XYZ file of N, CA and C in Angstrom:
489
model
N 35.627 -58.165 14.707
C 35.702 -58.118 13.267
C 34.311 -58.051 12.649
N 33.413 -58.832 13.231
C 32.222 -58.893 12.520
C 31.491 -57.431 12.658
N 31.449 -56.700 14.068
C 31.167 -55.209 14.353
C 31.870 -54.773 12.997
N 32.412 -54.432 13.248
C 33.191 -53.851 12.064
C 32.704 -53.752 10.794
N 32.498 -55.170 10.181
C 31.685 -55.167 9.198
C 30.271 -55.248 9.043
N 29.736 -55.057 10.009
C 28.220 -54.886 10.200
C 28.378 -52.885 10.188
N 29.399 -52.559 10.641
C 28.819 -51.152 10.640
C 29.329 -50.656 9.312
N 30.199 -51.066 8.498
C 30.761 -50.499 7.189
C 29.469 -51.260 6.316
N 28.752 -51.953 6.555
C 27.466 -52.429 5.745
C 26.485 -51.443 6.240
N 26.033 -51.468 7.359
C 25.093 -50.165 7.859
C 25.334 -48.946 7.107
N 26.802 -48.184 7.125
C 27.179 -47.033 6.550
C 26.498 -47.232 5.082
N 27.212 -47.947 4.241
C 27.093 -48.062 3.024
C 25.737 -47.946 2.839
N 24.448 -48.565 3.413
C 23.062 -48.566 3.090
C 22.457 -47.237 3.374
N 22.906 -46.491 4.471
C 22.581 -45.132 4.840
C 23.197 -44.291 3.827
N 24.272 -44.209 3.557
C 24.814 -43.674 1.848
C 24.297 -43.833 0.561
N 23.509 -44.933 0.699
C 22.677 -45.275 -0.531
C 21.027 -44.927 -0.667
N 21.091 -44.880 0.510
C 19.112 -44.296 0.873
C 19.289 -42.753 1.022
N 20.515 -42.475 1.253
C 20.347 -40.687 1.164
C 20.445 -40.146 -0.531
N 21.835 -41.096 -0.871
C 22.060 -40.606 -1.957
C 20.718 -40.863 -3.024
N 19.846 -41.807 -3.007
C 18.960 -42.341 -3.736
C 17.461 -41.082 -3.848
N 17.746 -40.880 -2.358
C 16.275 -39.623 -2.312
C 16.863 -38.557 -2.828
N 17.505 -38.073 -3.334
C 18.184 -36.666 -3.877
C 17.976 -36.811 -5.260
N 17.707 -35.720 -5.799
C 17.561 -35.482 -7.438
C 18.001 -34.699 -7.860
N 18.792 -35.112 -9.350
C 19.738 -34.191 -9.988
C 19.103 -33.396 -10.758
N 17.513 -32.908 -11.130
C 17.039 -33.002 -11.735
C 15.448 -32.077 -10.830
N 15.431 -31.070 -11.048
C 14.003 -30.748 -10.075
C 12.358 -30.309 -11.544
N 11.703 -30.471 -11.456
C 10.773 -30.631 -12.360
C 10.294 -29.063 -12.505
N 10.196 -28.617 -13.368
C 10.281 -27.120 -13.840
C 8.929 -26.796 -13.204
N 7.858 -27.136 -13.707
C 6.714 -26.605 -12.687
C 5.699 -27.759 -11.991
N 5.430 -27.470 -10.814
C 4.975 -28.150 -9.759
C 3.717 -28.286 -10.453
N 3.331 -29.523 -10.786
C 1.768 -30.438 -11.152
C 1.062 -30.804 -9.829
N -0.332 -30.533 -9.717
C -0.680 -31.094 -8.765
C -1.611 -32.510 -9.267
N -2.044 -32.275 -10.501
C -2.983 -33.595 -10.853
C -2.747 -33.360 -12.695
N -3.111 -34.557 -12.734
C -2.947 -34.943 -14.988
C -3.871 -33.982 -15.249
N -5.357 -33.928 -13.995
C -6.504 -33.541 -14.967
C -6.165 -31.986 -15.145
N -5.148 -31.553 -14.712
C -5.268 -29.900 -14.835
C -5.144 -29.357 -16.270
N -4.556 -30.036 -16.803
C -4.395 -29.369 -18.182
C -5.555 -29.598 -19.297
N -6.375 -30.554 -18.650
C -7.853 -30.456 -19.598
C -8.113 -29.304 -19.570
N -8.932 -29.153 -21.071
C -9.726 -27.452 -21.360
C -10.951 -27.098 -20.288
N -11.634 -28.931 -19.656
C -12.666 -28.194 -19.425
C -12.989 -28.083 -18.018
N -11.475 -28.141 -16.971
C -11.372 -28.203 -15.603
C -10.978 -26.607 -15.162
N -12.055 -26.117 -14.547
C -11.614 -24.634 -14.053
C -10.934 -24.497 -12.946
N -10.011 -23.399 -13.658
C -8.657 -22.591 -12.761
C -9.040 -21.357 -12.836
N -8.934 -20.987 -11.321
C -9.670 -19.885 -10.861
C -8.425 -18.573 -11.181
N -8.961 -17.549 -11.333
C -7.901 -16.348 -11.702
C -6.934 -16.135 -10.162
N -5.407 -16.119 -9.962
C -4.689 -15.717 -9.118
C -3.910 -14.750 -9.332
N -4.443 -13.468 -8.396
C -3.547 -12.059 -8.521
C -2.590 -12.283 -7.553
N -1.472 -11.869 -7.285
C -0.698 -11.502 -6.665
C 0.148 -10.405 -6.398
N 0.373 -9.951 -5.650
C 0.967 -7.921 -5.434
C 0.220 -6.639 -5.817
N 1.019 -6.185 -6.224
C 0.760 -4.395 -6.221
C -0.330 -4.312 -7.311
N -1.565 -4.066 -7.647
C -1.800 -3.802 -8.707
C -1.339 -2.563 -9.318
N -0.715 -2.311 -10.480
C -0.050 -0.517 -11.072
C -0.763 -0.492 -12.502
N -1.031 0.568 -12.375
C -1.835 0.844 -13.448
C -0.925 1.961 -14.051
N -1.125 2.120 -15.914
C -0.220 3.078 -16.378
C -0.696 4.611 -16.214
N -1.698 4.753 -15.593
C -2.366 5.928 -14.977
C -1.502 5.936 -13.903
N -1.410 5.066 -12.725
C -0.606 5.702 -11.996
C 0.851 6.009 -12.023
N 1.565 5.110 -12.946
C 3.036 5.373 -13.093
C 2.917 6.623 -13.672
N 1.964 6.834 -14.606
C 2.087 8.506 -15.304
C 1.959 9.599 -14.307
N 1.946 9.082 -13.159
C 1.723 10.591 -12.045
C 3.006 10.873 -11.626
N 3.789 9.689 -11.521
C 5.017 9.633 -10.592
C 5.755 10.503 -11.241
N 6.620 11.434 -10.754
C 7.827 12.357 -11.440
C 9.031 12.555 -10.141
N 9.860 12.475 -10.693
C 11.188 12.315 -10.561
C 11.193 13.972 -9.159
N 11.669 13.652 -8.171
C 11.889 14.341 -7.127
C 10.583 14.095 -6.234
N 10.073 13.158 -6.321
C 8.915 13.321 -5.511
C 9.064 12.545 -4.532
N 8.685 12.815 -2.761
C 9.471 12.200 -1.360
C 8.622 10.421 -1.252
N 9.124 10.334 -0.541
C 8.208 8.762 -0.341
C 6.951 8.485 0.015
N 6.478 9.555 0.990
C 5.301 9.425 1.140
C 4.764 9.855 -0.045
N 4.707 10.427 -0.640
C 4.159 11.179 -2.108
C 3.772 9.807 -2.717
N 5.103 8.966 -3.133
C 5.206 8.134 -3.823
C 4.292 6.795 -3.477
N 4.255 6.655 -2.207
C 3.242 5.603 -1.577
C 1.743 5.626 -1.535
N 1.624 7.151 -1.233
C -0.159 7.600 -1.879
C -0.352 7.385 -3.490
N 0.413 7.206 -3.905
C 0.043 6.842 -5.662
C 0.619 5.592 -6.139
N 0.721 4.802 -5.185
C 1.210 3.412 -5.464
C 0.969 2.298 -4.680
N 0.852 2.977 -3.263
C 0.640 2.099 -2.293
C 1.978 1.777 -1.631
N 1.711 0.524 -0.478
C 3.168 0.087 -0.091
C 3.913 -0.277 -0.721
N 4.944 -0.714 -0.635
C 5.704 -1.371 -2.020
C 5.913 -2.736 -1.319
N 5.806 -4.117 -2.194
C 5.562 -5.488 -1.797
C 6.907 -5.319 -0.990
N 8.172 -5.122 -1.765
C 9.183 -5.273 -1.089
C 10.052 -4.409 -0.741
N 10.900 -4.243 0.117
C 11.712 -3.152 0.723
C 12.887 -3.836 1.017
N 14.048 -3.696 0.774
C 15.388 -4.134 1.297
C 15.097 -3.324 3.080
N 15.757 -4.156 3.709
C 16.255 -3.473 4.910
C 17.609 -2.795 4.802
N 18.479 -3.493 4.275
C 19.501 -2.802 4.332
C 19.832 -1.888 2.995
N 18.814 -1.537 2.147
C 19.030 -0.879 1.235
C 17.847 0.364 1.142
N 16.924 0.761 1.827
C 15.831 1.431 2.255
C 15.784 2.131 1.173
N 16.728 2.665 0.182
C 16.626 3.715 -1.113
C 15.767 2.652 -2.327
N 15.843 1.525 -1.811
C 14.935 0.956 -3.381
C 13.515 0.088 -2.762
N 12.776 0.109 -3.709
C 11.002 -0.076 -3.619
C 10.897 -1.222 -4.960
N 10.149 -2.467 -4.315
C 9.778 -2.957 -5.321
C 8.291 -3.289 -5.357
N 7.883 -3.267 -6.787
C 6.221 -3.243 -6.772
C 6.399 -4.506 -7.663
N 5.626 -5.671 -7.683
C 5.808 -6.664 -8.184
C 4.092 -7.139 -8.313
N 3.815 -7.652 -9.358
C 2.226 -7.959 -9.867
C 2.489 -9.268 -10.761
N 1.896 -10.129 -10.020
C 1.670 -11.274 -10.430
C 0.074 -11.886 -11.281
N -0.459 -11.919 -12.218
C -1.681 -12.533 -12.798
C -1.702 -13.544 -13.257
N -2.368 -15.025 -12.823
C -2.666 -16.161 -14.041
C -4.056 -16.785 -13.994
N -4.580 -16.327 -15.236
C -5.890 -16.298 -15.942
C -6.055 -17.832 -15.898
N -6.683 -18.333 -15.441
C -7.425 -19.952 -15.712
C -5.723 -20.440 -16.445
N -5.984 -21.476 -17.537
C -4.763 -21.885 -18.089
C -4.115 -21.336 -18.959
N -4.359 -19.710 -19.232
C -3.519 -19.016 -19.655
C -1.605 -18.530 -18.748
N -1.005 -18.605 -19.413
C 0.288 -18.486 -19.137
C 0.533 -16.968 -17.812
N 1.153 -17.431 -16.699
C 1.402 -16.151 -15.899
C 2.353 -14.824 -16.181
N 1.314 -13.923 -16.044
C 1.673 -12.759 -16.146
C 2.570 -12.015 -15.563
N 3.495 -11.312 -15.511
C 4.653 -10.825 -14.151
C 4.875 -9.151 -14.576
N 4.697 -8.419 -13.756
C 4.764 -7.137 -14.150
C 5.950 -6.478 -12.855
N 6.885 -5.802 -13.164
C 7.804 -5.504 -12.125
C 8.156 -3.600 -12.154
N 7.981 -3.256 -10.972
C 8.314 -1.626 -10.883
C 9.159 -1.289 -9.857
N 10.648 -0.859 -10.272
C 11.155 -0.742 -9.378
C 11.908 1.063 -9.003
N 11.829 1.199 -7.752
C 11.699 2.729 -7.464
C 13.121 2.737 -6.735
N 14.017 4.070 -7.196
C 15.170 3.965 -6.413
C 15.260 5.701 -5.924
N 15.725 5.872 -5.115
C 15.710 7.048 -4.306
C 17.012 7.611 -3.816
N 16.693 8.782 -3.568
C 18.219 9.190 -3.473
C 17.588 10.531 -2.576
N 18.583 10.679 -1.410
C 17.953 11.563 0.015
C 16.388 11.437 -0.253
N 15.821 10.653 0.048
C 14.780 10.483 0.530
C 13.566 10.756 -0.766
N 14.237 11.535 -2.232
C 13.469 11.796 -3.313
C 13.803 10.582 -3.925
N 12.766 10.685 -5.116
C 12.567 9.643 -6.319
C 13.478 10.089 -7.338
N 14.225 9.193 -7.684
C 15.574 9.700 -8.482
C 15.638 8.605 -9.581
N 15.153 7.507 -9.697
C 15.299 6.511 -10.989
C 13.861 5.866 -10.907
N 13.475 5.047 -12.167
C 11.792 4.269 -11.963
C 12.245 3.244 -13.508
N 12.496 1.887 -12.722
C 12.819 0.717 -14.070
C 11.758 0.314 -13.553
N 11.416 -0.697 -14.676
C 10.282 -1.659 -14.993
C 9.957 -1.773 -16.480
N 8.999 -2.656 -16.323
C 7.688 -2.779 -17.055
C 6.787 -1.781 -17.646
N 7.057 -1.068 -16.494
C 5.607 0.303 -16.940
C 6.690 1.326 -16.707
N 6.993 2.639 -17.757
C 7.569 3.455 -17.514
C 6.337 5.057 -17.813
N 6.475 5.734 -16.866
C 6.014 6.869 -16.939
C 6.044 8.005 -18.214
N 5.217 8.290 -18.948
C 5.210 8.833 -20.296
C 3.984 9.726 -20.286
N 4.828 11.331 -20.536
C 3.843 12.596 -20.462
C 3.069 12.241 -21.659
N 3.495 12.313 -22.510
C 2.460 12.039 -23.897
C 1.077 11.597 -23.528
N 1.455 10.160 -22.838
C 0.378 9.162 -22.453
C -0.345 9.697 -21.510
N 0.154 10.763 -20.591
C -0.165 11.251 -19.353
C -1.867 12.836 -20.059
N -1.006 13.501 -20.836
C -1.448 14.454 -21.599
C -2.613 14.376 -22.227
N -2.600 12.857 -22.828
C -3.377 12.120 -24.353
C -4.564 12.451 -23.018
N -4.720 11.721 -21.850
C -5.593 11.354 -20.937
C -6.348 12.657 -20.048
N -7.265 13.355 -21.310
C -7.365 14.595 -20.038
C -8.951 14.280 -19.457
N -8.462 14.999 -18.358
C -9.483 15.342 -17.311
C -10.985 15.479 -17.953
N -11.664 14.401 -17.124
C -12.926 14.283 -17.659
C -13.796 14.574 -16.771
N -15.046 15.178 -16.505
C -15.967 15.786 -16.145
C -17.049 14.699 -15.599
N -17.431 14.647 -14.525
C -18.011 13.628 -14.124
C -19.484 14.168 -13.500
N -20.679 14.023 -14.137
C -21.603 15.048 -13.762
C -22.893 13.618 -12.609
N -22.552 13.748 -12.055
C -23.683 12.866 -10.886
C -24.701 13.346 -10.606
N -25.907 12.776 -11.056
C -27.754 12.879 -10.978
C -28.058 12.265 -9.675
N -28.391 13.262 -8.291
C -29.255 12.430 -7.362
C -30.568 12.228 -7.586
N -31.267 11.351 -7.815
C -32.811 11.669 -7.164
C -33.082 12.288 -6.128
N -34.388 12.886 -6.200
C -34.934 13.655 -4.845
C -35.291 12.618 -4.238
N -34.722 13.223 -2.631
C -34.988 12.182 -1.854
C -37.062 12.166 -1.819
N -36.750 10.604 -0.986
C -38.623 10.419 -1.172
C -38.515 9.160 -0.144
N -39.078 9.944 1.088
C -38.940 8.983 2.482
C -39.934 7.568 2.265
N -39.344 6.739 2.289
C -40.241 5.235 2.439
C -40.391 5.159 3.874
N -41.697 4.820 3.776
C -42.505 5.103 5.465
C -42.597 3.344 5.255
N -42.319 3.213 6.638
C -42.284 1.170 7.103
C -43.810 1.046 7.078
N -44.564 -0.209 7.537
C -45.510 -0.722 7.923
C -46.096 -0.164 8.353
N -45.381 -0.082 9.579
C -46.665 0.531 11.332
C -46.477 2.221 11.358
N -45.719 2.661 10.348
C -46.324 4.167 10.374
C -47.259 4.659 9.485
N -47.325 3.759 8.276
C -48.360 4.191 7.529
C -49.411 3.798 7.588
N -49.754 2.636 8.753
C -50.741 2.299 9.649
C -51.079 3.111 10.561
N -50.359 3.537 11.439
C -50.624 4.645 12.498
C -50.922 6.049 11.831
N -50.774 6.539 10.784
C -51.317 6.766 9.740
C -52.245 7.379 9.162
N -52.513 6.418 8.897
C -54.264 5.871 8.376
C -55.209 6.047 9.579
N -54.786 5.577 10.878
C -55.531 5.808 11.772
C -55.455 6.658 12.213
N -54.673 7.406 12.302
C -54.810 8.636 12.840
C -54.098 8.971 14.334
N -53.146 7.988 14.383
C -52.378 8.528 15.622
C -50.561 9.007 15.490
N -50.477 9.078 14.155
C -49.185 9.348 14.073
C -49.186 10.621 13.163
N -48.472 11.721 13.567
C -48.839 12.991 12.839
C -48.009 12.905 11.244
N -49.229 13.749 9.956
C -49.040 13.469 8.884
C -47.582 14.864 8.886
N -46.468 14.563 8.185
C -45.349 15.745 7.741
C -45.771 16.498 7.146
């Protein structure tokens, strides 16, 4: 008899230490310390994913194959396995204690072409058009050989022949 009630007391305390660590209740965002939200404790910038720029969504057009699509975008963060027709590009930014940024591009395909493009950033000729081709004119200097130490010593003396 006493077994008995030693183990329906055991139970009950193991029911109460499980039920006790569980929370109905999970805390919306993970704090690591009070001092974080001071102005004058620095939080370093965290990127995360694809960076997309609206230059490059403006290239993308509708029938274009995957590899096409990956040279002007890159990999895509995520890929279904069992859905291989959709691409997701996902960009994460949070500036010191400014609020995080979330940018989402998602690519759907159909035989192997680009057939739909949701998101955030949608592709727009206008915007594409507005942006023309600019001329990029690059100045080399003439080259002008820097001679080391011991040749412009050898040189001077006279054992290393002048060019």
């Amino acid at each position: 008899m006493r077994k008995l009630v030693y183990i329906s007391i055991l139970g009950c305390l193991v029911a109460l230490a499980t039920a006790s660590c569980s929370r109905d209740k999970k805390p919306e965002e993970y704090r690591g310390s009070v001092l974080e939200d001071l102005p004058f404790v620095y939080k370093m910038t965290v990127q995360q994913g694809n960076i997309i720029t609206e230059e490059m969504v403006d290239r993308l057009e509708l029938g274009m194959n995957k590899r096409q699509v990956q040279f002007l975008l890159g990999t895509p963060l995520l890929t279904d396995f069992f859905r291989t027709d959709r691409w997701d590009y996902t960009y994460t930014i949070q500036r010191g204690h400014d609020p995080m940024e979330i940018r989402y591009l998602t690519l759907y395909f159909q035989d192997e072409s680009l057939a739909r493009i949701e998101g955030d950033i949608r592709p727009n000729p206008a915007r594409a058009e507005a942006r023309a081709p600019q001329e990029m004119v690059v100045t080399v200097p003439d080259y002008q050989e820097r001679k080391g130490l011991i040749k412009r010593g050898l040189e001077t003396i006279g054992l290393e022949p002048k060019d």
